[in-house]
mmCIF file of C-alpha atoms and ligand atoms in Angstrom:
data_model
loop_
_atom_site.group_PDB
_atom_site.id
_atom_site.type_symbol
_atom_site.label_atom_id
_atom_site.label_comp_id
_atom_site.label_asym_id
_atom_site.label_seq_id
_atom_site.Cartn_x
_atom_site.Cartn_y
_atom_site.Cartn_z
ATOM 1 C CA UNK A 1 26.724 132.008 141.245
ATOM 2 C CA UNK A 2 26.717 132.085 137.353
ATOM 3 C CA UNK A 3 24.097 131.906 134.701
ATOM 4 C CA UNK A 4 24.969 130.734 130.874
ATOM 5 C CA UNK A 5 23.150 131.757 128.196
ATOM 6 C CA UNK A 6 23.244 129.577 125.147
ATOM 7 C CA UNK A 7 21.752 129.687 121.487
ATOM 8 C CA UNK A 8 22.611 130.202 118.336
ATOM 9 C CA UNK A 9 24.806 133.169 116.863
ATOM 10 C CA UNK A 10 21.372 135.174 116.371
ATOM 11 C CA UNK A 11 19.060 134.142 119.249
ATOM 12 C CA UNK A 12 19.229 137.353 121.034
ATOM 13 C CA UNK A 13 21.833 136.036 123.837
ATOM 14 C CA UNK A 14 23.008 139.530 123.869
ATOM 15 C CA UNK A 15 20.160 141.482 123.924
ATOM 16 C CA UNK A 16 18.640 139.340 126.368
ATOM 17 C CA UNK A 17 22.063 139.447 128.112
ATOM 18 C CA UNK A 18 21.502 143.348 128.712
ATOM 19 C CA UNK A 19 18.514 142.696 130.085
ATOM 20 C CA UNK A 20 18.811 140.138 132.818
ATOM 21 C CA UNK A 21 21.761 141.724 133.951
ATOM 22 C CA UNK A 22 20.799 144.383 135.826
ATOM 23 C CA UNK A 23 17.588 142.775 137.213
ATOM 24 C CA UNK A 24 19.645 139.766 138.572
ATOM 25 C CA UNK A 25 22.623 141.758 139.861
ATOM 26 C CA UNK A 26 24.894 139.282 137.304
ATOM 27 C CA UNK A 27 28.185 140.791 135.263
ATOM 28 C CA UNK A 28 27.357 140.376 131.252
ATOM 29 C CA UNK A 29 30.217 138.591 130.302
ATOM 30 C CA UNK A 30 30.415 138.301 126.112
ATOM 31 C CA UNK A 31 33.495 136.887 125.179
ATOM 32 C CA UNK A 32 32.887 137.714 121.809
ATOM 33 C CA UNK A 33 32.920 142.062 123.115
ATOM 34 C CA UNK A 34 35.878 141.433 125.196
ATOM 35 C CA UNK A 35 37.484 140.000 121.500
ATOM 36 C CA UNK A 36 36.186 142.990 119.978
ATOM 37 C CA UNK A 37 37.237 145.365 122.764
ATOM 38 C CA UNK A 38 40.603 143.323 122.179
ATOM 39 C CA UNK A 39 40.807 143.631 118.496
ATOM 40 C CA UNK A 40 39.650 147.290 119.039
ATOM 41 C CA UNK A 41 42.534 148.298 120.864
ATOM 42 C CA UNK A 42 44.953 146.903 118.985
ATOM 43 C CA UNK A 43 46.516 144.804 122.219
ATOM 44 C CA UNK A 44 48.641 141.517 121.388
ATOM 45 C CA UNK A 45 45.861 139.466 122.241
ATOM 46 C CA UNK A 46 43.592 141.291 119.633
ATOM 47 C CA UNK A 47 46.148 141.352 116.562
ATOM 48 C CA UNK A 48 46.077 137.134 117.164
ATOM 49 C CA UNK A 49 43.038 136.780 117.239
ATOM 50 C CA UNK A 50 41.861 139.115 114.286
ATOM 51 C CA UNK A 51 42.194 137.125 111.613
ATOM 52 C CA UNK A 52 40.810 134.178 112.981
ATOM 53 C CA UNK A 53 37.590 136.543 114.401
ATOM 54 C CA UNK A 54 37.005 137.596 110.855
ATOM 55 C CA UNK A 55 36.707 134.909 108.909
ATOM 56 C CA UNK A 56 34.313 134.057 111.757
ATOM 57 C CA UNK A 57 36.346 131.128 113.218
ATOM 58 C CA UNK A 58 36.142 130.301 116.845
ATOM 59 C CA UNK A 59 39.444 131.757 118.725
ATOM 60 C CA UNK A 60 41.163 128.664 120.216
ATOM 61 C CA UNK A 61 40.287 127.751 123.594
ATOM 62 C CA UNK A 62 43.449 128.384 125.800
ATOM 63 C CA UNK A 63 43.079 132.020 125.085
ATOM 64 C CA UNK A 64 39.279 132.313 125.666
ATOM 65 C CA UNK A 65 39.779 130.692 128.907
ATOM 66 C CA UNK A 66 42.321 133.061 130.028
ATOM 67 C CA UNK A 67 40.400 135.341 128.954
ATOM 68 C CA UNK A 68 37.191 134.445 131.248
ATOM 69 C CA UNK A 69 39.499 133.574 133.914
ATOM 70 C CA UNK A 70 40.477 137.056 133.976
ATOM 71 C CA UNK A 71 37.421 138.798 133.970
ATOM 72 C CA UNK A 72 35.976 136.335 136.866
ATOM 73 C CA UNK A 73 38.917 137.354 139.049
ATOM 74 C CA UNK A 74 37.781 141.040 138.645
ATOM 75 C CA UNK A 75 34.024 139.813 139.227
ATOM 76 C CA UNK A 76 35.178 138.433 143.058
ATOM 77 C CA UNK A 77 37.661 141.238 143.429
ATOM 78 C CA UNK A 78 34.780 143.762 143.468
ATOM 79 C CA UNK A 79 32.209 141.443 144.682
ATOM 80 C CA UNK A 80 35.173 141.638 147.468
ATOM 81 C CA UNK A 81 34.811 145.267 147.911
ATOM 82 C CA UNK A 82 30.925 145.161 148.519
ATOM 83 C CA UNK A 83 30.356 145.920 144.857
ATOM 84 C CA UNK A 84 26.970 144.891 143.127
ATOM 85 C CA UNK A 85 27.353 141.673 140.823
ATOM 86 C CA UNK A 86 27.087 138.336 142.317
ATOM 87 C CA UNK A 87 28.385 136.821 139.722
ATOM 88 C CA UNK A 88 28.697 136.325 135.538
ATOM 89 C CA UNK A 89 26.059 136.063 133.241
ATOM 90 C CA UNK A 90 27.923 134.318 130.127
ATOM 91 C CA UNK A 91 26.928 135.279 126.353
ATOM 92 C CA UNK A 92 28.803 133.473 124.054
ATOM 93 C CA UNK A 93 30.844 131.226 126.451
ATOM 94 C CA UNK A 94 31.504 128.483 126.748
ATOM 95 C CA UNK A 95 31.074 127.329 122.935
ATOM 96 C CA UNK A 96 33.307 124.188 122.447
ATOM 97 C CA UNK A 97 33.077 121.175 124.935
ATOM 98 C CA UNK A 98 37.096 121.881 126.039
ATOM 99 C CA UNK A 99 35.836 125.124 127.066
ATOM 100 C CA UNK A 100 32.814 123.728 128.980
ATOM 101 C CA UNK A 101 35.337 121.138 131.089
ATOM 102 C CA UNK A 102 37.638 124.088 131.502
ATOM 103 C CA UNK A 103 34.756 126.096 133.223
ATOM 104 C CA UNK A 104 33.805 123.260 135.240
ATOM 105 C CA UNK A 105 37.297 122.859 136.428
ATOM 106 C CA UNK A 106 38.229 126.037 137.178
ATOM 107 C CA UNK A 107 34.858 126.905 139.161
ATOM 108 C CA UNK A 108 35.152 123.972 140.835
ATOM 109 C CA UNK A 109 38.831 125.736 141.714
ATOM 110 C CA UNK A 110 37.099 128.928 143.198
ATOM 111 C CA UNK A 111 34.151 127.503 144.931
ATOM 112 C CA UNK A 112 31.618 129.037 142.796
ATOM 113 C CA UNK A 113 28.960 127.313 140.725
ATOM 114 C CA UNK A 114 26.754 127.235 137.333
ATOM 115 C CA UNK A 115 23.323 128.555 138.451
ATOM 116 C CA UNK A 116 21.311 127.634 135.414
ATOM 117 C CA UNK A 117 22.107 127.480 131.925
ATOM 118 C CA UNK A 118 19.310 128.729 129.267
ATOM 119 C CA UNK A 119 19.261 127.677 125.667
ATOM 120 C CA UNK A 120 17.205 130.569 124.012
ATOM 121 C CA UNK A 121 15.627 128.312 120.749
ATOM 122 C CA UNK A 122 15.490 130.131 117.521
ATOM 123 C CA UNK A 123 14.769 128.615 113.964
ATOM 124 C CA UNK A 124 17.676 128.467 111.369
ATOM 125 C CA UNK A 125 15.378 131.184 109.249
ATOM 126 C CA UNK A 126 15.060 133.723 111.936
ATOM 127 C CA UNK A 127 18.691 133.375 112.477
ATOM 128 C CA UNK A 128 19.945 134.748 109.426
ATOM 129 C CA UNK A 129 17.671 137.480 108.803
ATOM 130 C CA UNK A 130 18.440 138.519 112.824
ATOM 131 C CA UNK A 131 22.052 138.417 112.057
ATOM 132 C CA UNK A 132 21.882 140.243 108.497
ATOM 133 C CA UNK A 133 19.840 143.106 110.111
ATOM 134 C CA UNK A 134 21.544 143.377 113.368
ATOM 135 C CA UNK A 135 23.771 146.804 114.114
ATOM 136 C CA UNK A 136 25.539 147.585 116.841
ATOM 137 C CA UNK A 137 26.103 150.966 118.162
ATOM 138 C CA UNK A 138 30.144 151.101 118.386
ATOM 139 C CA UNK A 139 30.151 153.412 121.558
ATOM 140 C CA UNK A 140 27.499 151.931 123.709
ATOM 141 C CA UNK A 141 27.425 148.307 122.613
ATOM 142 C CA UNK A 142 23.078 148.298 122.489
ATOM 143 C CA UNK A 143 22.425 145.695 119.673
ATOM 144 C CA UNK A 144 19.512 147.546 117.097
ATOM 145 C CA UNK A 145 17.673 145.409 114.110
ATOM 146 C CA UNK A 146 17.104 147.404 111.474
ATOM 147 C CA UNK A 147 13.260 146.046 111.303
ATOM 148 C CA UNK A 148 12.849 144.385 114.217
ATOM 149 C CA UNK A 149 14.238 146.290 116.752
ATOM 150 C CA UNK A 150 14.949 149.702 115.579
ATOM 151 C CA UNK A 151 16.361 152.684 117.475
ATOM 152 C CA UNK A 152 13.670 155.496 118.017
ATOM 153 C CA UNK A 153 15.127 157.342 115.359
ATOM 154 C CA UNK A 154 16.260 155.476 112.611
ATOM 155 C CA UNK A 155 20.666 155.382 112.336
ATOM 156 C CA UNK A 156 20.961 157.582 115.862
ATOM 157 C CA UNK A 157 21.451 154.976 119.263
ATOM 158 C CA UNK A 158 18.523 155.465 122.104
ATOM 159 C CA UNK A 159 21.239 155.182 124.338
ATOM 160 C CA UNK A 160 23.898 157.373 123.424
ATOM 161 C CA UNK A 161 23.409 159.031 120.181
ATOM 162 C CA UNK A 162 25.950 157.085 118.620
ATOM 163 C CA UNK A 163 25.303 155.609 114.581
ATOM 164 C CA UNK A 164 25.107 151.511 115.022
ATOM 165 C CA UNK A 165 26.443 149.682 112.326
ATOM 166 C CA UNK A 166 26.878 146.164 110.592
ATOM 167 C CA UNK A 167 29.339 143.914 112.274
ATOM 168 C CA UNK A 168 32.074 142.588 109.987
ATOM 169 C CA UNK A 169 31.125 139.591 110.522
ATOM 170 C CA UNK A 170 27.358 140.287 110.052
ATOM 171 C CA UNK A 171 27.904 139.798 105.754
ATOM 172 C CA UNK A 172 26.731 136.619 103.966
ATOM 173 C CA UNK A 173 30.062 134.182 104.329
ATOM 174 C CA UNK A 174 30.730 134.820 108.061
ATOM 175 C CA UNK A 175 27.393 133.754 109.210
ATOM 176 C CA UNK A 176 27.122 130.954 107.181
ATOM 177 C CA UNK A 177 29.978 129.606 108.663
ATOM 178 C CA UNK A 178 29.356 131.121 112.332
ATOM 179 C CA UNK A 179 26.250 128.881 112.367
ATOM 180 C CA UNK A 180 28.119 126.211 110.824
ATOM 181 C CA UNK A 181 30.404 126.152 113.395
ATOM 182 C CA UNK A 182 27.376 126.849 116.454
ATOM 183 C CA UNK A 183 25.714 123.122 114.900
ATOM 184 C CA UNK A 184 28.823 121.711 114.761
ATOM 185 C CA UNK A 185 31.269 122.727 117.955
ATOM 186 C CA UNK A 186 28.366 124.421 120.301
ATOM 187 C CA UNK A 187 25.092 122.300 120.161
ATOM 188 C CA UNK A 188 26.602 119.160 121.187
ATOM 189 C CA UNK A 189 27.532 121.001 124.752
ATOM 190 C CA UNK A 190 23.645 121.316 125.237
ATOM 191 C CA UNK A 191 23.752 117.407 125.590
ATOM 192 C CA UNK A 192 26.427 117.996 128.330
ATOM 193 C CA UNK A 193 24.460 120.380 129.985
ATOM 194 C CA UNK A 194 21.416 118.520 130.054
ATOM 195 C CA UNK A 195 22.631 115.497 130.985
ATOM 196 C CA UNK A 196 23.869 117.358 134.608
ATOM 197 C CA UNK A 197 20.525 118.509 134.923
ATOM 198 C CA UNK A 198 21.058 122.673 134.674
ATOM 199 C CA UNK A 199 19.910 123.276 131.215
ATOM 200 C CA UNK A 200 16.661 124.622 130.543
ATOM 201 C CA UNK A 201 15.262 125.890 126.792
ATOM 202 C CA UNK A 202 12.692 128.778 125.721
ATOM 203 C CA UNK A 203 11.150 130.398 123.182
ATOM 204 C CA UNK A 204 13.382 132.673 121.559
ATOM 205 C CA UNK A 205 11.136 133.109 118.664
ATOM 206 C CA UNK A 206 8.404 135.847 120.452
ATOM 207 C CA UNK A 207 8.910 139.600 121.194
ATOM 208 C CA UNK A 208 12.093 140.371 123.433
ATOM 209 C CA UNK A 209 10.084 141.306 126.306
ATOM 210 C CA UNK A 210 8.355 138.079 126.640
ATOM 211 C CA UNK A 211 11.480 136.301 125.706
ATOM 212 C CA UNK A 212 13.017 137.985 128.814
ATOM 213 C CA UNK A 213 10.255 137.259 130.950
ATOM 214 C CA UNK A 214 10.293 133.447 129.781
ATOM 215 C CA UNK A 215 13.953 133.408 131.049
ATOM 216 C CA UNK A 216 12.954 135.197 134.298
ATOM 217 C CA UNK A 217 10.754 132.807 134.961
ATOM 218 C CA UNK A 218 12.950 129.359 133.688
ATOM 219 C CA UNK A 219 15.812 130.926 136.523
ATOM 220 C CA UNK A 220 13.600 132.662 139.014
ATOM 221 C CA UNK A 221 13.610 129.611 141.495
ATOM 222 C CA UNK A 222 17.564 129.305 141.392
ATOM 223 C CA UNK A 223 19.097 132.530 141.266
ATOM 224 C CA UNK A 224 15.819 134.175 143.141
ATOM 225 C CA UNK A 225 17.590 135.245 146.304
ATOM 226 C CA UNK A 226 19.417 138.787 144.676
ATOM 227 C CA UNK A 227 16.534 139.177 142.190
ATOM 228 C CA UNK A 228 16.001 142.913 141.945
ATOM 229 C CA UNK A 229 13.068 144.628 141.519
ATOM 230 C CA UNK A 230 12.593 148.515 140.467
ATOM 231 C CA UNK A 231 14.851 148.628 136.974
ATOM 232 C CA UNK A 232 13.778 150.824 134.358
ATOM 233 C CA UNK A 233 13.498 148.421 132.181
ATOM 234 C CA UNK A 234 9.811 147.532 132.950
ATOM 235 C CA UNK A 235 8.019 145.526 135.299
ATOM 236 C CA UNK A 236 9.452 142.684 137.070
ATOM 237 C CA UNK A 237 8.185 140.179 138.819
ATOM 238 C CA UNK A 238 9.161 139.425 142.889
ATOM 239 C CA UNK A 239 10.140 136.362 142.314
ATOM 240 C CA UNK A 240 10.147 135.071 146.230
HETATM 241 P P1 LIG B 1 23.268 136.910 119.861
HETATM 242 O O1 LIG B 1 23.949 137.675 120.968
HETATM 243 O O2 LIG B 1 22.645 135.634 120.363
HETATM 244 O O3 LIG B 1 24.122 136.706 118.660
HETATM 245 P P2 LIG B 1 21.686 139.374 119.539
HETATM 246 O O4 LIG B 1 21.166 139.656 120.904
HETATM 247 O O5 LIG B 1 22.792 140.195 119.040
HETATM 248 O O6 LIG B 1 22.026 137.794 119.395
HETATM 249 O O7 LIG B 1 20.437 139.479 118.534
HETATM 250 C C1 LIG B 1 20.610 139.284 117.129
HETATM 251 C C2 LIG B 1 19.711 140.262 116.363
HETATM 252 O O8 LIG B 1 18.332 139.901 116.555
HETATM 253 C C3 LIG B 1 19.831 141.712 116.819
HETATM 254 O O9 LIG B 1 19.691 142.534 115.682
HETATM 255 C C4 LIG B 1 18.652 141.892 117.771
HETATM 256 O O10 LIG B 1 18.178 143.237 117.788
HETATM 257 C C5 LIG B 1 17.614 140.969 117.173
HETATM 258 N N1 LIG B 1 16.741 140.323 118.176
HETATM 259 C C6 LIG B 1 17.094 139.906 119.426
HETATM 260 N N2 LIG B 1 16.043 139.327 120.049
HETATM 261 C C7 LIG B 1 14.996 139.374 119.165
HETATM 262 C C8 LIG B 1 13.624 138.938 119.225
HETATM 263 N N3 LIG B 1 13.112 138.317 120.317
HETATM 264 N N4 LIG B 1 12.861 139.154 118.133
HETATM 265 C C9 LIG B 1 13.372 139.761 117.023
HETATM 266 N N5 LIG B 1 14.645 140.198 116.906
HETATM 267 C C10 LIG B 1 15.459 140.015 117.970
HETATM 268 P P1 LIG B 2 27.982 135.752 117.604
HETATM 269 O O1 LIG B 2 27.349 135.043 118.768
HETATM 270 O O2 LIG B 2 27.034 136.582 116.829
HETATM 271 O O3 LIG B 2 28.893 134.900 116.779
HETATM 272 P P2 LIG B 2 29.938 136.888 119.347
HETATM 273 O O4 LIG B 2 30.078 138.323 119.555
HETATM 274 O O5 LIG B 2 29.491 136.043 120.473
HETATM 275 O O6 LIG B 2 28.966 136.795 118.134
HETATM 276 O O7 LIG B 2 31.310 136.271 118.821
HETATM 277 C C1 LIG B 2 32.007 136.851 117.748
HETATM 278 C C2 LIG B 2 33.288 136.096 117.484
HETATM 279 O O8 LIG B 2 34.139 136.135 118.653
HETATM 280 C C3 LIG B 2 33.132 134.625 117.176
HETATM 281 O O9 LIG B 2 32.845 134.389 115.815
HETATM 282 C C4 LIG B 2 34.535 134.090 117.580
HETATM 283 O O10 LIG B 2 35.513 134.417 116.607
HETATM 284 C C5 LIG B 2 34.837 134.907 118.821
HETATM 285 N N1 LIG B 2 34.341 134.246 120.050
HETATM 286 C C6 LIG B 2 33.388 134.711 120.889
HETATM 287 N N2 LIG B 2 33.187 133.862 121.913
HETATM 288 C C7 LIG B 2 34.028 132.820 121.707
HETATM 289 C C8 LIG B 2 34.292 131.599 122.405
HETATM 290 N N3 LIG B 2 33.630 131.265 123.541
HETATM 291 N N4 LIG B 2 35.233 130.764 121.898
HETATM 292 C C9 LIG B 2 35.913 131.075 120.787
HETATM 293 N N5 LIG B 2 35.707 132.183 120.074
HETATM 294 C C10 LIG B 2 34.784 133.070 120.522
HETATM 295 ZN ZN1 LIG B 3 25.113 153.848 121.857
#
């Protein structure tokens, strides 16, 4: 059982992402980390992609399938040994319609299925000034905004102590043509998603929390029976 969030480069998939997780025992799966953790490391698959990843190009989508296809495998090899996730929470995939039929066909494969997708709504505005402010600590991965979500102490990570800093692809020319590319190769899947009945939208444009708690409640009824109560996070509702 899988959950897809979708929205704009900006919309807080991620943050939101790191949220839900835990509270719906769900596996974040960004595509866009495992490119960075790619790219990182130096592996083939990262020098290919780098170049493409900087000027802020989507990565084509044979190797972002793989890609997912991998990580689900590990996902149901654990879930095989009695470990916690019941399945992927998706941030940043799928973002072309090829990738959307490939999901559908390999699920359909492996017997698993698309719980609910959520489009998180954000104006164009918002976007850019989310994006221009975002940092990211490099160690721990939590996502910071410099004014709208700022660590405790300002430059240090709440999580690890680690200094969070601008993406690459956080500067002027890569996010104009990241959401470029969102209106022009992502938004039409939200038609495809709708259309099958699984796609529901909220507010992305209030405080996290109730952002979060919107989403908790647009998913509750589907994905309610491994809903978790008790995280630190704050409160959450039993959704039975
Ligand atoms: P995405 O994964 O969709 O690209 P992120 O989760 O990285 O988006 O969020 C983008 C930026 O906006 C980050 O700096 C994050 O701290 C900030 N942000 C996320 N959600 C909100 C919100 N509800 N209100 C204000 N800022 C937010
Ligand atoms: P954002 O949502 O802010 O663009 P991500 O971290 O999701 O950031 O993605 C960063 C980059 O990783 C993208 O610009 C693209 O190059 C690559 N990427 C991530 N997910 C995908 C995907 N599903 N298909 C193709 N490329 C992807
Ligand atoms: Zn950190």
């Amino acid at each position: 059982m899988h959950l897809i969030l979708m929205g704009a480069q900006g919309s807080g998939k991620g943050t939101q992402a790191a949220r839900l997780a835990p509270r719906l025992r769900l596996e974040h799966l960004s595509t866009g980390d495992l490119f960075r953790e790619a790219i990182a490391a130096k592996s083939p698959l990262g020098q290919r992609v780098q170049p493409i990843y900087d000027r802020g190009d989507l990565i084509p989508d044979d190797l972002t399938v793989a890609l997912v296809e991998e990580r689900l495998d590990r996902i149901a090899a654990d879930r095989a040994e009695g470990l916690a996730a019941r399945g992927a929470l998706f941030d940043g995939f799928p973002r072309t319609l090829a990738q959307a039929e490939a999901l559908d066909a390999l699920l359909a494969r492996r017997g698993e299925a698309i719980a609910a997708i959520v489009e998180i709504d954000v104006p164009m505005d918002q976007l850019v000034s989310r994006l221009s402010g975002r940092r990211v600590c490099p160690n721990c991965g939590t996502t910071y905004h410099v004014e709208f979500n700022p660590p405790k102490q300002a430059g240090v990570c709440d999580v690890c102590g680690g200094t969070p800093a601008q993406r690459d692809d956080d500067k002027p020319g890569p996010i104009t043509r990241r959401l470029e590319n969102y209106r022009t190769q992502t938004a039409p899947l939200l038609a495809y998603y709708r259309e099958r009945g699984l796609l529901t939208r909220v507010d992305g444009a209030q405080d996290i929390e109730l952002v979060t708690q919107a989403i908790l409640d647009a998913v509750g009824p589907r994905l309610a029976d491994g809903a978790t109560s008790g995280t630190s996070d704050g409160p959450v509702r039993d959704e039975a």
